[in-house]
Coordinates of N, CA and C in Angstrom, one line a residue:
M1 N -5.1 2.4 -9.4 CA -4.2 1.5 -10.1 C -2.9 1.4 -9.2
L2 N -2.2 0.2 -9.3 CA -1.1 0.0 -8.6 C 0.2 0.4 -9.5
Y3 N 0.1 0.0 -10.8 CA 1.2 0.2 -11.6 C 1.2 1.7 -12.0
G4 N 2.4 2.2 -12.5 CA 2.5 3.6 -12.9 C 3.4 4.3 -12.0
K5 N 3.7 5.5 -12.3 CA 4.7 6.3 -11.4 C 4.0 7.0 -10.3
H6 N 4.7 7.1 -9.2 CA 4.1 7.8 -8.0 C 5.0 8.9 -7.7
Q7 N 4.3 10.2 -7.5 CA 5.0 11.3 -7.2 C 5.4 11.5 -5.7
V8 N 6.6 11.6 -5.5 CA 7.1 12.0 -4.1 C 7.6 13.4 -4.0
P9 N 7.1 14.3 -3.3 CA 7.5 15.8 -3.3 C 9.1 15.8 -3.2
G10 N 9.7 16.5 -4.1 CA 11.1 16.7 -3.9 C 12.0 15.6 -4.5
D11 N 11.4 14.5 -4.9 CA 12.2 13.4 -5.3 C 11.9 12.9 -6.6
G12 N 11.0 13.5 -7.4 CA 10.7 13.0 -8.7 C 9.7 11.8 -8.7
L13 N 9.9 11.0 -9.7 CA 9.0 9.9 -9.9 C 9.6 8.6 -9.6
V14 N 8.9 7.6 -8.9 CA 9.4 6.4 -8.7 C 8.3 5.3 -9.1
A15 N 8.8 4.1 -9.3 CA 7.8 3.1 -9.9 C 7.0 2.3 -8.8
M16 N 7.1 2.7 -7.6 CA 6.4 2.1 -6.5 C 5.6 3.0 -5.7
R17 N 4.4 2.6 -5.3 CA 3.6 3.5 -4.5 C 3.8 3.3 -3.0
L18 N 3.8 4.3 -2.3 CA 3.7 4.2 -0.7 C 2.4 4.4 -0.2
I19 N 1.9 3.4 0.6 CA 0.5 3.4 1.1 C 0.6 3.5 2.6
P20 N 0.0 4.7 3.1 CA 0.0 4.8 4.7 C -1.0 3.8 5.2
V21 N -0.7 3.4 6.4 CA -1.5 2.4 7.1 C -2.1 2.9 8.4
L22 N -3.4 2.7 8.6 CA -4.0 2.8 9.9 C -4.5 1.5 10.4
D23 N -4.1 1.2 11.6 CA -4.7 0.0 12.3 C -5.7 0.6 13.4
L24 N -7.0 0.2 13.3 CA -8.0 0.8 14.1 C -8.5 -0.2 15.2
L25 N -8.5 0.3 16.4 CA -9.0 -0.5 17.5 C -9.8 0.4 18.4
S26 N -11.1 0.2 18.5 CA -12.0 0.9 19.4 C -11.9 2.3 19.1
G27 N -12.0 2.7 17.8 CA -12.0 4.1 17.4 C -10.7 4.8 17.3
C28 N -9.6 4.2 17.7 CA -8.3 4.9 17.8 C -7.4 4.2 16.8
A29 N -6.5 4.9 16.3 CA -5.4 4.4 15.5 C -4.3 4.0 16.4
V30 N -4.0 2.7 16.2 CA -3.0 2.1 17.2 C -1.7 1.7 16.5
H31 N -0.6 1.6 17.3 CA 0.6 1.2 16.9 C 0.7 -0.3 17.0
A32 N 0.7 -1.0 15.7 CA 0.8 -2.4 15.6 C 2.3 -2.9 15.8
I33 N 2.4 -3.8 16.7 CA 3.8 -4.4 17.0 C 3.8 -5.9 16.9
A34 N 4.4 -6.5 15.9 CA 4.6 -7.9 15.8 C 3.4 -8.7 15.9
G35 N 2.3 -8.2 15.6 CA 1.1 -9.0 15.6 C 0.5 -9.3 17.0
Q36 N 1.2 -8.7 18.1 CA 0.8 -8.9 19.5 C -0.3 -7.9 19.8
R37 N -1.4 -8.2 19.5 CA -2.6 -7.2 19.5 C -2.8 -6.8 21.0
E38 N -2.5 -7.6 21.9 CA -2.7 -7.2 23.3 C -1.7 -6.0 23.7
R39 N -0.7 -5.8 22.9 CA 0.2 -4.7 23.2 C -0.1 -3.4 22.4
Y40 N -1.0 -3.4 21.5 CA -1.3 -2.3 20.7 C -1.7 -1.1 21.6
R41 N -1.2 0.0 21.3 CA -1.6 1.2 22.1 C -1.8 2.4 21.1
C42 N -2.6 3.4 21.5 CA -2.9 4.5 20.6 C -1.6 5.2 20.1
V43 N -1.5 5.5 18.9 CA -0.4 6.1 18.3 C 0.0 7.4 18.8
Q44 N 1.2 7.6 19.2 CA 1.8 8.9 19.6 C 3.0 9.2 18.8
G45 N 3.0 10.1 17.8 CA 4.0 10.3 16.9 C 4.2 11.7 16.4
V46 N 5.1 12.0 15.5 CA 5.3 13.3 15.0 C 4.2 13.9 14.2
L47 N 3.3 13.0 13.6 CA 2.2 13.4 12.8 C 1.0 13.6 13.5
G48 N 1.0 13.2 14.8 CA -0.3 13.4 15.6 C -0.6 12.2 16.4
D49 N -1.9 12.4 17.0 CA -2.3 11.4 18.0 C -3.4 10.5 17.4
G50 N -3.2 9.3 17.7 CA -4.2 8.2 17.1 C -5.6 8.4 17.6
Q51 N -5.9 9.2 18.6 CA -7.2 9.4 19.1 C -8.0 10.1 18.0
D52 N -7.4 10.7 17.0 CA -8.1 11.3 15.9 C -7.6 10.7 14.6
P53 N -8.1 9.5 14.2 CA -7.7 8.8 13.1 C -7.8 9.6 11.8
L54 N -8.8 10.5 11.6 CA -9.0 11.2 10.4 C -7.9 12.3 10.3
Q55 N -7.5 13.0 11.4 CA -6.5 14.0 11.3 C -5.1 13.3 11.0
L56 N -4.9 12.1 11.6 CA -3.6 11.4 11.4 C -3.6 11.0 10.0
L57 N -4.6 10.5 9.4 CA -4.7 10.0 8.0 C -4.3 11.2 7.1
T58 N -4.8 12.3 7.3 CA -4.6 13.6 6.6 C -3.1 13.9 6.6
A59 N -2.5 13.9 7.8 CA -1.1 14.1 7.9 C -0.2 13.1 7.2
M60 N -0.6 11.8 7.3 CA 0.2 10.7 6.6 C 0.1 10.9 5.1
R61 N -1.1 11.3 4.7 CA -1.2 11.5 3.2 C -0.3 12.6 2.6
R62 N -0.1 13.6 3.5 CA 0.8 14.7 3.1 C 2.2 14.2 2.9
V63 N 2.7 13.3 3.7 CA 4.0 12.8 3.6 C 4.2 12.0 2.3
V64 N 3.2 11.1 2.0 CA 3.5 10.2 0.9 C 2.8 10.7 -0.4
S65 N 2.1 11.8 -0.3 CA 1.4 12.5 -1.4 C 0.6 11.4 -2.3
G66 N -0.3 10.7 -1.5 CA -1.1 9.7 -2.1 C -2.6 9.9 -2.0
D67 N -3.4 9.1 -2.7 CA -4.8 9.2 -2.5 C -5.4 7.9 -2.1
C68 N -4.6 7.1 -1.4 CA -5.1 5.8 -0.9 C -4.5 5.5 0.5
C69 N -5.3 4.8 1.2 CA -4.8 4.3 2.6 C -5.2 2.9 2.8
Y70 N -4.4 2.2 3.5 CA -4.7 0.8 4.0 C -5.2 0.9 5.4
V71 N -6.4 0.3 5.6 CA -7.0 0.2 7.0 C -7.2 -1.2 7.4
A72 N -6.7 -1.5 8.6 CA -7.0 -2.8 9.2 C -7.9 -2.5 10.3
D73 N -9.1 -3.0 10.3 CA -10.1 -2.8 11.3 C -10.0 -4.0 12.3
L74 N -9.3 -3.8 13.4 CA -9.0 -4.8 14.3 C -10.2 -5.3 15.1
D75 N -11.3 -4.3 15.3 CA -12.5 -4.8 15.9 C -13.2 -5.8 15.0
A76 N -13.1 -5.6 13.7 CA -13.7 -6.6 12.8 C -12.9 -7.8 12.7
I77 N -11.6 -7.7 12.6 CA -10.7 -8.9 12.4 C -10.7 -9.8 13.6
V78 N -10.7 -9.2 14.9 CA -10.6 -10.0 16.1 C -12.0 -10.4 16.6
H79 N -12.9 -9.3 16.6 CA -14.2 -9.5 17.2 C -15.4 -9.6 16.4
G80 N -15.2 -9.4 15.0 CA -16.3 -9.5 14.1 C -17.3 -8.3 14.2
R81 N -16.7 -7.1 14.7 CA -17.6 -6.0 14.9 C -16.9 -4.8 14.1
P82 N -17.2 -4.6 12.8 CA -16.7 -3.6 12.0 C -17.1 -2.3 12.5
Q83 N -16.1 -1.3 12.3 CA -16.4 0.1 12.7 C -16.8 1.0 11.4
W84 N -18.0 0.6 11.0 CA -18.5 1.2 9.7 C -18.4 2.7 9.6
A85 N -19.0 3.3 10.6 CA -19.1 4.8 10.6 C -17.7 5.4 10.5
L86 N -16.7 4.9 11.2 CA -15.4 5.5 11.2 C -14.7 5.2 9.8
I87 N -14.9 4.0 9.3 CA -14.4 3.6 8.0 C -15.0 4.5 6.9
E88 N -16.2 4.7 6.9 CA -16.9 5.5 5.9 C -16.3 7.0 5.9
G89 N -16.0 7.5 7.1 CA -15.5 8.8 7.2 C -14.0 8.9 6.7
L90 N -13.3 7.8 7.0 CA -11.9 7.7 6.5 C -11.9 7.7 4.9
A91 N -12.8 6.8 4.5 CA -12.8 6.7 2.9 C -13.1 8.0 2.3
G92 N -14.0 8.7 2.9 CA -14.3 10.1 2.2 C -13.1 11.0 2.2
A93 N -12.3 11.0 3.3 CA -11.1 11.8 3.4 C -9.9 11.3 2.6
A94 N -9.8 10.0 2.4 CA -8.6 9.4 1.8 C -8.7 9.5 0.3
G95 N -9.8 9.5 -0.3 CA -9.9 9.2 -1.8 C -10.4 7.8 -2.1
S96 N -9.6 6.9 -1.4 CA -10.0 5.4 -1.5 C -9.2 4.8 -0.4
L97 N -9.8 3.7 0.1 CA -9.3 2.8 1.1 C -9.1 1.4 0.6
W98 N -8.1 0.7 1.1 CA -8.0 -0.7 0.9 C -8.3 -1.2 2.4
L99 N -9.3 -2.0 2.6 CA -9.9 -2.3 3.9 C -9.9 -3.7 4.2
D100 N -9.1 -4.1 5.3 CA -9.2 -5.4 5.9 C -10.2 -5.4 7.0
A101 N -11.4 -5.9 6.8 CA -12.5 -5.9 7.8 C -12.7 -7.3 8.3
G102 N -11.7 -8.2 8.3 CA -11.9 -9.4 8.8 C -12.9 -10.4 8.1
I103 N -12.8 -10.3 6.8 CA -13.8 -11.0 5.9 C -13.7 -12.5 6.2
R104 N -14.9 -13.1 6.5 CA -14.9 -14.5 6.8 C -15.8 -15.2 5.8
S105 N -16.7 -14.5 5.2 CA -17.7 -15.1 4.4 C -18.1 -14.3 3.2
V106 N -18.9 -14.9 2.3 CA -19.4 -14.1 1.1 C -20.3 -12.9 1.7
A107 N -21.0 -13.0 2.6 CA -21.9 -11.9 3.2 C -20.9 -10.8 3.7
D108 N -19.8 -11.2 4.4 CA -18.8 -10.1 4.8 C -18.3 -9.4 3.6
L109 N -17.9 -10.1 2.6 CA -17.2 -9.6 1.4 C -18.2 -8.6 0.8
Q110 N -19.6 -9.0 0.6 CA -20.5 -8.2 0.0 C -20.7 -6.9 0.8
A111 N -20.7 -7.0 2.1 CA -20.8 -5.8 2.9 C -19.8 -4.7 2.6
V112 N -18.5 -5.2 2.5 CA -17.4 -4.3 2.2 C -17.5 -3.7 0.8
T113 N -17.9 -4.5 -0.2 CA -18.1 -4.0 -1.6 C -19.1 -3.0 -1.7
R114 N -20.1 -2.9 -0.8 CA -21.2 -2.0 -0.9 C -20.7 -0.5 -0.4
L115 N -19.5 -0.4 0.2 CA -19.0 0.8 0.7 C -18.4 1.7 -0.6
Q116 N -18.6 2.9 -0.5 CA -18.0 3.8 -1.6 C -16.5 4.0 -1.4
R117 N -15.7 3.9 -2.5 CA -14.3 4.2 -2.4 C -13.5 3.2 -1.6
V118 N -14.0 2.0 -1.5 CA -13.4 1.0 -0.6 C -13.1 -0.3 -1.5
T119 N -11.8 -0.7 -1.3 CA -11.4 -1.9 -2.0 C -11.2 -3.0 -0.9
P120 N -12.0 -4.1 -1.0 CA -11.9 -5.1 0.1 C -10.5 -5.9 0.1
V121 N -10.0 -6.1 1.3 CA -8.7 -6.9 1.4 C -9.1 -8.2 2.1
L122 N -9.0 -9.3 1.5 CA -9.3 -10.6 1.9 C -8.2 -11.2 2.6
G123 N -8.1 -11.3 3.9 CA -7.0 -11.9 4.6 C -7.2 -13.4 4.9
T124 N -6.1 -14.1 4.6 CA -6.1 -15.6 4.8 C -6.3 -15.9 6.2
E125 N -5.9 -15.0 7.2 CA -5.9 -15.2 8.5 C -7.4 -15.5 9.0
T126 N -8.3 -14.8 8.4 CA -9.7 -14.8 8.8 C -10.7 -15.5 7.8
A127 N -10.3 -15.6 6.5 CA -11.3 -16.1 5.5 C -11.3 -17.7 5.5
G128 N -12.4 -18.2 5.7 CA -12.7 -19.5 5.5 C -13.2 -19.9 4.1
Q129 N -13.0 -21.0 3.7 CA -13.5 -21.5 2.4 C -13.0 -20.5 1.3
L130 N -11.7 -20.4 1.1 CA -11.2 -19.5 0.2 C -11.7 -19.6 -1.2
E131 N -11.7 -20.8 -1.7 CA -12.1 -21.0 -3.2 C -13.6 -20.6 -3.3
H132 N -14.4 -20.9 -2.3 CA -15.8 -20.5 -2.4 C -15.9 -18.9 -2.5
L133 N -15.1 -18.2 -1.7 CA -15.2 -16.8 -1.7 C -14.7 -16.3 -3.1
F134 N -13.8 -17.0 -3.7 CA -13.3 -16.6 -5.0 C -14.3 -16.9 -6.1
C135 N -15.3 -17.8 -5.9 CA -16.3 -18.0 -6.9 C -17.5 -17.1 -6.6
S136 N -17.3 -16.0 -5.8 CA -18.5 -15.1 -5.5 C -18.7 -14.2 -6.6
G137 N -17.8 -14.1 -7.6 CA -17.9 -13.1 -8.7 C -17.3 -11.8 -8.3
L138 N -16.7 -11.7 -7.2 CA -16.0 -10.5 -6.8 C -14.6 -10.4 -6.7
L139 N -14.0 -11.5 -7.2 CA -12.5 -11.7 -7.1 C -11.8 -10.5 -7.7
G140 N -12.2 -10.0 -8.9 CA -11.6 -8.9 -9.5 C -11.6 -7.7 -8.8
Q141 N -12.5 -7.5 -7.8 CA -12.6 -6.3 -7.0 C -11.8 -6.2 -5.7
L142 N -11.1 -7.3 -5.4 CA -10.4 -7.2 -4.1 C -8.9 -7.5 -4.2
I143 N -8.2 -7.3 -3.1 CA -6.9 -7.5 -2.9 C -6.9 -8.8 -1.9
V144 N -6.0 -9.8 -2.2 CA -5.9 -10.9 -1.3 C -4.7 -10.8 -0.5
S145 N -4.8 -10.9 0.8 CA -3.6 -10.8 1.7 C -3.2 -12.1 2.2
L146 N -1.9 -12.6 1.7 CA -1.4 -13.8 2.3 C -0.8 -13.5 3.5
D147 N -1.4 -13.8 4.7 CA -0.9 -13.4 6.0 C 0.1 -14.5 6.4
L148 N 1.2 -14.0 7.0 CA 2.3 -14.8 7.4 C 2.7 -14.5 8.9
R149 N 3.2 -15.4 9.5 CA 3.9 -15.2 10.9 C 5.3 -16.0 10.8
G150 N 6.4 -15.2 10.9 CA 7.6 -15.8 10.9 C 7.9 -16.5 9.5
G151 N 7.3 -16.0 8.5 CA 7.5 -16.6 7.1 C 6.5 -17.8 6.9
Q152 N 5.7 -18.2 7.9 CA 4.8 -19.3 7.6 C 3.3 -18.8 7.4
P153 N 2.7 -19.3 6.4 CA 1.4 -18.8 6.0 C 0.4 -19.1 7.2
V154 N -0.6 -18.2 7.4 CA -1.6 -18.3 8.3 C -2.9 -18.4 7.6
F155 N -3.6 -19.6 7.7 CA -4.9 -19.8 7.0 C -6.0 -20.2 8.0
A156 N -7.2 -19.6 7.9 CA -8.3 -20.0 8.5 C -8.9 -21.3 7.9
D157 N -8.7 -21.4 6.6 CA -9.2 -22.4 5.7 C -8.3 -23.7 5.9
P158 N -8.8 -24.7 6.5 CA -8.0 -26.0 6.8 C -7.4 -26.5 5.5
A159 N -8.0 -26.3 4.3 CA -7.6 -27.0 3.1 C -6.3 -26.4 2.6
W160 N -5.9 -25.2 3.1 CA -4.7 -24.5 2.7 C -3.6 -24.6 3.6
Q161 N -3.9 -25.2 4.8 CA -2.8 -25.0 6.0 C -1.5 -25.8 5.7
S162 N -1.4 -26.8 4.8 CA -0.2 -27.5 4.5 C 0.7 -26.8 3.5
L163 N 0.3 -25.6 2.9 CA 1.0 -25.1 1.9 C 2.2 -24.2 2.4
T164 N 3.3 -24.1 1.7 CA 4.2 -23.1 2.0 C 3.8 -21.8 1.5
A165 N 4.5 -20.7 1.8 CA 4.1 -19.4 1.3 C 4.2 -19.3 -0.3
L166 N 5.2 -19.8 -0.8 CA 5.4 -19.8 -2.2 C 4.4 -20.6 -2.9
Q167 N 4.0 -21.8 -2.4 CA 3.0 -22.6 -2.9 C 1.7 -21.9 -2.9
A168 N 1.4 -21.3 -1.7 CA 0.1 -20.6 -1.5 C 0.0 -19.5 -2.5
A169 N 1.1 -18.7 -2.6 CA 1.0 -17.5 -3.6 C 0.8 -18.0 -5.0
A170 N 1.5 -19.0 -5.4 CA 1.3 -19.6 -6.8 C -0.1 -20.1 -6.9
R171 N -0.6 -20.8 -6.0 CA -2.1 -21.2 -6.2 C -3.0 -20.1 -6.1
L172 N -2.8 -19.1 -5.4 CA -3.7 -17.9 -5.4 C -3.7 -17.3 -6.8
R173 N -2.5 -17.2 -7.4 CA -2.4 -16.6 -8.7 C -3.1 -17.4 -9.8
D174 N -2.9 -18.8 -9.6 CA -3.6 -19.7 -10.6 C -5.1 -19.6 -10.5
L175 N -5.6 -19.2 -9.3 CA -7.1 -19.1 -9.1 C -7.6 -17.8 -9.6
G176 N -6.7 -16.9 -10.1 CA -7.2 -15.6 -10.7 C -6.9 -14.4 -9.9
V177 N -6.2 -14.6 -8.7 CA -5.8 -13.4 -7.9 C -4.8 -12.5 -8.7
Q178 N -5.2 -11.3 -8.8 CA -4.4 -10.2 -9.5 C -3.6 -9.3 -8.6
R179 N -4.0 -9.1 -7.4 CA -3.3 -8.2 -6.5 C -3.2 -9.0 -5.2
L180 N -2.0 -9.2 -4.8 CA -1.5 -9.9 -3.7 C -0.7 -9.2 -2.7
L181 N -1.2 -9.2 -1.4 CA -0.5 -8.6 -0.4 C 0.3 -9.6 0.4
L182 N 1.5 -9.4 0.6 CA 2.3 -10.3 1.5 C 2.7 -9.6 2.8
L183 N 2.2 -10.1 3.9 CA 2.4 -9.3 5.1 C 2.7 -10.3 6.2
D184 N 3.9 -10.2 6.8 CA 4.4 -11.0 7.9 C 4.0 -10.2 9.1
L185 N 2.9 -10.6 9.9 CA 2.5 -9.9 11.0 C 3.6 -9.9 12.1
Q186 N 4.5 -10.8 12.1 CA 5.5 -10.8 13.1 C 6.6 -9.7 13.0
A187 N 6.5 -9.1 11.7 CA 7.5 -8.1 11.5 C 6.9 -6.7 11.7
V188 N 5.5 -6.6 11.6 CA 4.9 -5.3 11.6 C 5.3 -4.5 12.9
G189 N 5.7 -3.2 12.6 CA 6.0 -2.3 13.7 C 7.4 -2.5 14.3
T190 N 8.2 -3.4 13.9 CA 9.4 -3.8 14.6 C 10.6 -2.9 14.0
G191 N 10.6 -2.4 12.7 CA 11.7 -1.7 12.1 C 12.9 -2.7 11.8
A192 N 12.6 -3.9 11.8 CA 13.7 -4.9 11.6 C 14.0 -5.3 10.2
G193 N 13.4 -4.6 9.2 CA 13.6 -4.9 7.9 C 12.3 -5.7 7.3
I194 N 12.2 -5.8 6.0 CA 11.0 -6.4 5.4 C 11.3 -7.9 5.1
P195 N 10.8 -8.9 5.8 CA 11.2 -10.3 5.6 C 10.6 -10.9 4.3
T196 N 9.6 -10.2 3.7 CA 9.0 -10.8 2.5 C 9.6 -10.6 1.2
L197 N 10.7 -9.8 1.2 CA 11.3 -9.3 -0.1 C 11.8 -10.4 -0.9
T198 N 12.4 -11.5 -0.4 CA 12.9 -12.6 -1.2 C 11.7 -13.3 -1.9
L199 N 10.6 -13.5 -1.2 CA 9.4 -14.1 -1.7 C 8.9 -13.2 -2.8
C200 N 8.8 -11.9 -2.6 CA 8.4 -10.9 -3.6 C 9.2 -11.0 -4.9
R201 N 10.5 -11.1 -4.7 CA 11.3 -11.1 -5.8 C 11.1 -12.4 -6.7
E202 N 11.0 -13.5 -6.0 CA 10.7 -14.7 -6.6 C 9.4 -14.8 -7.4
L203 N 8.3 -14.3 -6.8 CA 7.1 -14.2 -7.4 C 7.1 -13.4 -8.6
K204 N 7.7 -12.2 -8.4 CA 7.8 -11.3 -9.6 C 8.4 -11.8 -10.9
Q205 N 9.5 -12.6 -10.5 CA 10.2 -13.2 -11.6 C 9.3 -14.3 -12.3
Q206 N 8.5 -15.1 -11.5 CA 7.7 -16.1 -12.0 C 6.5 -15.6 -12.7
F207 N 5.9 -14.6 -12.0 CA 4.6 -14.0 -12.4 C 4.7 -12.5 -12.5
P208 N 5.3 -12.0 -13.6 CA 5.5 -10.5 -13.7 C 4.2 -9.8 -13.7
E209 N 3.2 -10.3 -14.1 CA 1.9 -9.6 -14.2 C 1.2 -9.5 -12.9
L210 N 1.6 -10.3 -11.9 CA 1.0 -10.2 -10.5 C 1.4 -8.9 -9.8
Q211 N 0.4 -8.2 -9.3 CA 0.7 -6.9 -8.6 C 0.9 -7.2 -7.2
L212 N 2.1 -6.9 -6.7 CA 2.5 -7.3 -5.3 C 2.6 -6.1 -4.5
I213 N 2.1 -6.2 -3.2 CA 2.1 -5.3 -2.2 C 2.7 -6.0 -1.0
T214 N 3.5 -5.2 -0.3 CA 4.0 -5.8 1.0 C 4.3 -4.7 2.1
G215 N 4.8 -5.1 3.2 CA 5.0 -4.1 4.3 C 5.4 -4.9 5.4
G216 N 5.6 -4.3 6.6 CA 6.0 -4.9 7.8 C 7.5 -4.8 8.0
G217 N 7.9 -4.1 9.0 CA 9.4 -4.0 9.2 C 10.1 -2.9 8.6
V218 N 9.4 -2.1 7.9 CA 10.1 -0.9 7.1 C 10.7 -0.1 8.3
R219 N 12.1 0.2 8.1 CA 12.8 1.0 9.1 C 13.3 2.3 8.6
G220 N 13.3 2.5 7.2 CA 13.8 3.8 6.6 C 13.9 3.7 5.2
P221 N 14.5 4.7 4.6 CA 14.7 4.8 3.1 C 15.3 3.6 2.5
E222 N 16.2 3.0 3.1 CA 16.9 1.8 2.5 C 16.0 0.6 2.3
C223 N 14.9 0.5 3.2 CA 13.9 -0.6 3.0 C 13.0 -0.2 1.8
V224 N 12.7 1.1 1.7 CA 11.9 1.5 0.5 C 12.6 1.2 -0.8
A225 N 13.9 1.5 -0.8 CA 14.8 1.2 -2.0 C 14.8 -0.3 -2.3
A226 N 15.0 -1.1 -1.2 CA 15.0 -2.6 -1.4 C 13.8 -3.2 -2.0
A227 N 12.6 -2.6 -1.4 CA 11.4 -3.1 -1.9 C 11.2 -2.8 -3.3
E228 N 11.5 -1.6 -3.8 CA 11.5 -1.3 -5.2 C 12.3 -2.1 -6.0
Q229 N 13.5 -2.4 -5.6 CA 14.4 -3.3 -6.3 C 13.9 -4.8 -6.5
A230 N 13.1 -5.2 -5.4 CA 12.5 -6.5 -5.4 C 11.3 -6.6 -6.3
G231 N 10.8 -5.5 -6.9 CA 9.7 -5.5 -7.8 C 8.4 -5.3 -7.2
V232 N 8.4 -4.8 -5.9 CA 7.1 -4.5 -5.2 C 6.4 -3.3 -5.9
D233 N 5.1 -3.5 -6.1 CA 4.3 -2.5 -6.7 C 3.8 -1.3 -5.7
A234 N 3.6 -1.8 -4.5 CA 3.1 -0.8 -3.4 C 3.5 -1.3 -2.1
L235 N 4.1 -0.4 -1.3 CA 4.6 -0.7 0.0 C 3.8 0.0 1.1
L236 N 3.4 -0.8 2.1 CA 2.7 -0.3 3.2 C 3.6 0.3 4.3
V237 N 3.2 1.5 4.8 CA 4.2 2.2 5.7 C 3.4 2.8 6.8
A238 N 3.8 2.7 8.1 CA 3.2 3.3 9.2 C 4.2 3.8 10.2
S239 N 4.9 2.9 10.9 CA 5.7 3.3 12.0 C 6.8 4.3 11.6
V240 N 7.4 4.2 10.4 CA 8.4 5.0 9.9 C 7.9 6.4 9.7
L241 N 6.6 6.6 9.4 CA 5.9 7.9 9.2 C 5.7 8.5 10.6
H242 N 5.2 7.7 11.6 CA 4.9 8.2 12.9 C 6.3 8.6 13.7
Q243 N 7.4 7.9 13.3 CA 8.6 8.2 14.0 C 9.4 9.3 13.2
G244 N 9.0 9.6 12.0 CA 9.6 10.7 11.3 C 10.9 10.3 10.6
T245 N 11.1 8.9 10.5 CA 12.3 8.4 9.9 C 12.2 8.3 8.3
L246 N 10.9 8.4 7.9 CA 10.6 8.5 6.5 C 9.8 9.7 6.1
T247 N 10.4 10.7 5.4 CA 9.7 11.9 5.1 C 9.6 12.0 3.6
S248 N 8.8 13.0 3.3 CA 8.7 13.3 1.8 C 9.9 13.6 1.0
S249 N 11.0 13.9 1.7 CA 12.2 14.2 1.0 C 13.4 13.4 1.6
G250 N 13.0 12.4 2.3 CA 14.1 11.7 3.2 C 14.7 10.5 2.5
W251 N 14.3 10.2 1.2 CA 14.9 9.0 0.6 C 14.9 9.3 -0.9
Q252 N 15.8 8.6 -1.6 CA 16.0 8.8 -3.1 C 15.6 7.5 -3.8
P253 N 14.8 7.6 -4.8 CA 14.4 6.4 -5.6 C 15.5 5.9 -6.3
T254 N 15.5 4.4 -6.6 CA 16.6 3.8 -7.2 C 16.4 3.9 -8.7
G255 N 15.3 4.2 -9.2 CA 15.1 4.4 -10.6 C 14.8 3.1 -11.4
G256 N 14.6 2.0 -10.8 CA 14.3 0.8 -11.5 C 14.1 -0.5 -10.6
V257 N 13.8 -1.5 -11.2 CA 13.6 -2.8 -10.5 C 14.8 -3.7 -10.8
G258 N 15.4 -4.1 -9.7 CA 16.6 -5.0 -9.8 C 16.4 -6.4 -9.7

């Protein structure tokens, strides 16, 4: 579940979950920077080395005290070659995974739903014929990622390419999407702040039942607090964990949604 209180050691209960992120490329956990995939290199940080994604995941989970991890399989997203063995190992260690494996078709979606302890993430960057995918009977089992670059939606489906981010999010909600991830790829790994929070706040005001996830650009405790105040239900974090700027006792919850 996304809703409910999340325990952070030493800090009590807050209303937002922190979800550690692994970006996988050729068997390695890489540092994602601004969506420029040619620049991605193996993680080197305070929690460990990306050459061992399983060990790194274990260390990240200790910081956020959670039972879930978000995984972006870049081999699948970019090249259509999912790293199934590695993903299954991570799912067994994490408790559960939210997995973006570059879903393009109903067959791709079905392949992910067959995995144990894995929730499919359907990214608009790769998914063609979105409404056809939503009619597959699997909509309730997945998270939809509205992928952005510099605030502009990124769609593989030509029928959606004229929509603004707000229009696209509202349409997705009207089609039955219950869990929506807003991720600006241009902000990922930059530590420049979370650019999606204004959109998150507006969507939460219009559709309070919509479960919102975001991330990208988190630089420290102040970003975590701002996301909570914007009504975000779960926040993806990676660079701040590897850099040690967000620790299990390094921020104080705000105690509510502003």
